[in-house]
PDB file of C-alpha atoms in Angstrom:
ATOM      1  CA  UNK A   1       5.690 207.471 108.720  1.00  0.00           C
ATOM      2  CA  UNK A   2       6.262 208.017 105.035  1.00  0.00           C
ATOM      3  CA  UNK A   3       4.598 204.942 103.113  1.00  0.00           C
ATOM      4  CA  UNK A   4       2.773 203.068 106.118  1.00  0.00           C
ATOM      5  CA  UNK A   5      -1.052 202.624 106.035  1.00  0.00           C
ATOM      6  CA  UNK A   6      -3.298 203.097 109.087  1.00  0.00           C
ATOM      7  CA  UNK A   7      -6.295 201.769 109.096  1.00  0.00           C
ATOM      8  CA  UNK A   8     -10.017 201.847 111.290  1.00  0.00           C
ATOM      9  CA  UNK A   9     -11.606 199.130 113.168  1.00  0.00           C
ATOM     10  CA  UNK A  10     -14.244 198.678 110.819  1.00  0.00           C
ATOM     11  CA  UNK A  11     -11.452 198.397 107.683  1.00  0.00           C
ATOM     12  CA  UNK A  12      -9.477 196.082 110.132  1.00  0.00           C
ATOM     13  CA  UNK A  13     -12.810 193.702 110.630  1.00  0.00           C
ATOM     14  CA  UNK A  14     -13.589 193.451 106.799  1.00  0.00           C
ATOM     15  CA  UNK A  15      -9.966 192.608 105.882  1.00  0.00           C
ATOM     16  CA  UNK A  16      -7.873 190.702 108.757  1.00  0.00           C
ATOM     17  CA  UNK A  17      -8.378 187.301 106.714  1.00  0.00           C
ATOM     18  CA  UNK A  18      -6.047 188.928 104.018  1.00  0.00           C
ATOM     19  CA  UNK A  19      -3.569 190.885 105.661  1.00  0.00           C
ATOM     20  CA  UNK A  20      -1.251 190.948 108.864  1.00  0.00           C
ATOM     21  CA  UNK A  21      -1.965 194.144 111.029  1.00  0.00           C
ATOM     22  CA  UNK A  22      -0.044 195.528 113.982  1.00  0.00           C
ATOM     23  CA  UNK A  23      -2.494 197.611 116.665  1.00  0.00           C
ATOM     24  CA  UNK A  24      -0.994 201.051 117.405  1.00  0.00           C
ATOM     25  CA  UNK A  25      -1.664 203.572 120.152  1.00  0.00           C
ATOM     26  CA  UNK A  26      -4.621 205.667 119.415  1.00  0.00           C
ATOM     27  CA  UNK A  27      -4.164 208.237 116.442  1.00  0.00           C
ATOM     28  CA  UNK A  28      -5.204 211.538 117.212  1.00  0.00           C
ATOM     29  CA  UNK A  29      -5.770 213.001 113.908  1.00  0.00           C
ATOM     30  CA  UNK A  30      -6.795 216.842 112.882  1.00  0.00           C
ATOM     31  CA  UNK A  31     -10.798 217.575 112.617  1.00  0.00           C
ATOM     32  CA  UNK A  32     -11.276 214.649 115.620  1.00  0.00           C
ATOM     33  CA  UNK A  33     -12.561 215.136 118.775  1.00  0.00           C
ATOM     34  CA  UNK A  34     -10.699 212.054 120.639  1.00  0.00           C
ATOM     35  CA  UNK A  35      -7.998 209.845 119.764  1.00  0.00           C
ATOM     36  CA  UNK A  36      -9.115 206.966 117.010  1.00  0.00           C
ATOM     37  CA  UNK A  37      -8.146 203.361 117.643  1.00  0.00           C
ATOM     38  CA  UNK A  38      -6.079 202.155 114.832  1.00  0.00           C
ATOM     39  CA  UNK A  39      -4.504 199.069 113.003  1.00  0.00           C
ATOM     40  CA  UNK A  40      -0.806 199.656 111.148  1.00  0.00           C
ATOM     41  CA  UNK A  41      -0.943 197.200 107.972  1.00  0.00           C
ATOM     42  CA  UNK A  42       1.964 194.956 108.342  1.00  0.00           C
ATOM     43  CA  UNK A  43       1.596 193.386 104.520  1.00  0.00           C
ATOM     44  CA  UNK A  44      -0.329 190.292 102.950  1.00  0.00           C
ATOM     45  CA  UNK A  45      -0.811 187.102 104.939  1.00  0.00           C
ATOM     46  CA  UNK A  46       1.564 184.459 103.937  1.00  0.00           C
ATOM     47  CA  UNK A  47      -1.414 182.563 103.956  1.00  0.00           C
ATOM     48  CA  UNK A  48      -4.544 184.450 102.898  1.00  0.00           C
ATOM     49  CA  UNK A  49      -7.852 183.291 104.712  1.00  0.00           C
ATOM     50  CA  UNK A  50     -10.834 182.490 102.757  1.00  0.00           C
ATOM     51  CA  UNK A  51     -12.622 185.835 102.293  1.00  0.00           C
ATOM     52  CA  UNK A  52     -16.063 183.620 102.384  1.00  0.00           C
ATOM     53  CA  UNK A  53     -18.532 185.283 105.231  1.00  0.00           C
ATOM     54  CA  UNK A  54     -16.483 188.197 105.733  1.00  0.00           C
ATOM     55  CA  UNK A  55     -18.577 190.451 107.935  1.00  0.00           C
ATOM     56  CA  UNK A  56     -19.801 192.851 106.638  1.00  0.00           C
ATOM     57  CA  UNK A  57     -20.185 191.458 103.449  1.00  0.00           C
ATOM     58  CA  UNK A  58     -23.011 189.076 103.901  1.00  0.00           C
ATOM     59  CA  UNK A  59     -26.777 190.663 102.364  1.00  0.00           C
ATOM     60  CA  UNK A  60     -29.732 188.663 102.800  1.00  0.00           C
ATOM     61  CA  UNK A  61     -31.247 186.383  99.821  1.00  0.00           C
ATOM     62  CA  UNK A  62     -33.549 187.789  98.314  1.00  0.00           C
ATOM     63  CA  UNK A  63     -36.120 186.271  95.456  1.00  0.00           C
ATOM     64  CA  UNK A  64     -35.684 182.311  96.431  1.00  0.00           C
ATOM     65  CA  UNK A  65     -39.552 182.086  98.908  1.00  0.00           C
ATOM     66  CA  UNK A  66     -39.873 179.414  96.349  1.00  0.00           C
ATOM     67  CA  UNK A  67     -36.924 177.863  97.217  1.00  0.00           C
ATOM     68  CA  UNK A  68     -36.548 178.112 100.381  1.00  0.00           C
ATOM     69  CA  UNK A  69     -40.276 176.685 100.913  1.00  0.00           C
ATOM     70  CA  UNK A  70     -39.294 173.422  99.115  1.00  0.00           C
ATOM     71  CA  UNK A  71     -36.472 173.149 101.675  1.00  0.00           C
ATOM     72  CA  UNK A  72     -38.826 173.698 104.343  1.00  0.00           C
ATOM     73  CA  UNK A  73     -41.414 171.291 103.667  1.00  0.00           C
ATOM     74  CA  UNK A  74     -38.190 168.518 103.254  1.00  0.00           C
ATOM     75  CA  UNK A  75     -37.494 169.682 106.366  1.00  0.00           C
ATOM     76  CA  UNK A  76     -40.699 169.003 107.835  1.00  0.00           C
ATOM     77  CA  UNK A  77     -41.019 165.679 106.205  1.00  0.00           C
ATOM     78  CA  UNK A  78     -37.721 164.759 108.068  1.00  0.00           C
ATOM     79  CA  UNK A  79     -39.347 165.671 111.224  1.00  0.00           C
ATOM     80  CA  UNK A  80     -42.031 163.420 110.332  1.00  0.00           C
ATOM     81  CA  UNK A  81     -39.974 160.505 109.642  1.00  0.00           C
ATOM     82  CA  UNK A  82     -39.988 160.806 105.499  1.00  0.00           C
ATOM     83  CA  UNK A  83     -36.264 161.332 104.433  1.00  0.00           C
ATOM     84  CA  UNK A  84     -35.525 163.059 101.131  1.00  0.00           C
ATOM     85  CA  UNK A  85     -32.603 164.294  99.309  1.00  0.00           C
ATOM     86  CA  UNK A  86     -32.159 167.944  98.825  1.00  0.00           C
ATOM     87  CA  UNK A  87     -29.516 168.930  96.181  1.00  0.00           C
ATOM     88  CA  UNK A  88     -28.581 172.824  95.673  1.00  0.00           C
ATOM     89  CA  UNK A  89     -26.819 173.180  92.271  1.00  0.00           C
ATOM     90  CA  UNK A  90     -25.341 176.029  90.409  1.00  0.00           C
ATOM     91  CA  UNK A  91     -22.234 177.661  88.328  1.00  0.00           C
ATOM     92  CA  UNK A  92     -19.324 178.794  90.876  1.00  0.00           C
ATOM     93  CA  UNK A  93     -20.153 182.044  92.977  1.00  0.00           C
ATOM     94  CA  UNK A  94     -23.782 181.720  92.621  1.00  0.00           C
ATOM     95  CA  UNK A  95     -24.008 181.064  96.655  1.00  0.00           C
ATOM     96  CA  UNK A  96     -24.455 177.224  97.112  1.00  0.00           C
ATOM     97  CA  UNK A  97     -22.852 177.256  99.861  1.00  0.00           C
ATOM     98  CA  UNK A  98     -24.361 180.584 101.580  1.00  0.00           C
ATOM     99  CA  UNK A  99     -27.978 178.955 101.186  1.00  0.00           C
ATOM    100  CA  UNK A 100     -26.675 176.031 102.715  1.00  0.00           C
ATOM    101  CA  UNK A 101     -25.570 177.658 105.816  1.00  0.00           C
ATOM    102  CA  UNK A 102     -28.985 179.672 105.842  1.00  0.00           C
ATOM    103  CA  UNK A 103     -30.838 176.475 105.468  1.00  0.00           C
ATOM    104  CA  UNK A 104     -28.880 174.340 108.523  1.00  0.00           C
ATOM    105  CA  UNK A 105     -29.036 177.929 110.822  1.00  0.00           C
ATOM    106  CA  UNK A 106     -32.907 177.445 110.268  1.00  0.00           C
ATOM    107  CA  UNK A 107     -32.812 173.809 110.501  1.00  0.00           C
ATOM    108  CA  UNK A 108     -31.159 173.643 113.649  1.00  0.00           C
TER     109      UNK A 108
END
């Protein structure tokens, strides 16, 4: 119909924190083979999730071996009975809390 938008599975992944969707019957659409799975967007969540680890949109870290080999060796202190206090600080969007996540997923 005039004025709706259809979207992908892959589209609907990346962006069904921010926006309501309705599944469809397969599309079959000119230049394809088979019939394409597909999402109708519905509008913008009342309440928008928080777009933070969308996948898709996560990329490794890259330049912090220094870093991340201080928060290894407090790690292996801990193991060893030596408690510390790690602090990760940094202007908003820099990925505090990203390399936190990364350092518990290793620590656990």
């Amino acid at each position: 119909s005039v004025g709706e938008i259809f979207i992908g599975p892959a589209t609907y992944r990346l962006t069904q924190r921010l926006f309501d969707f309705e599944a469809v019957p397969p599309l079959t659409l000119k230049g394809k083979e088979a019939p394409l799975e597909a999402y109708r967007v519905v509008g913008v969540k009342a309440a928008p999730e928080s777009v933070r680890g969308i996948e898709g949109l996560r990329a490794p870290l890259v330049g912090r071996d220094e870093e991340l080999g201080e928060i290894r060796d407090a790690l292996a202190d801990l193991q060893h009975g030596r408690g510390s206090v790690v602090a990760i600080m940094g202007e908003a969007g820099l990925g505090k809390s990203r390399w936190e996540k990364q350092v518990w997923a290793k620590a656990v």
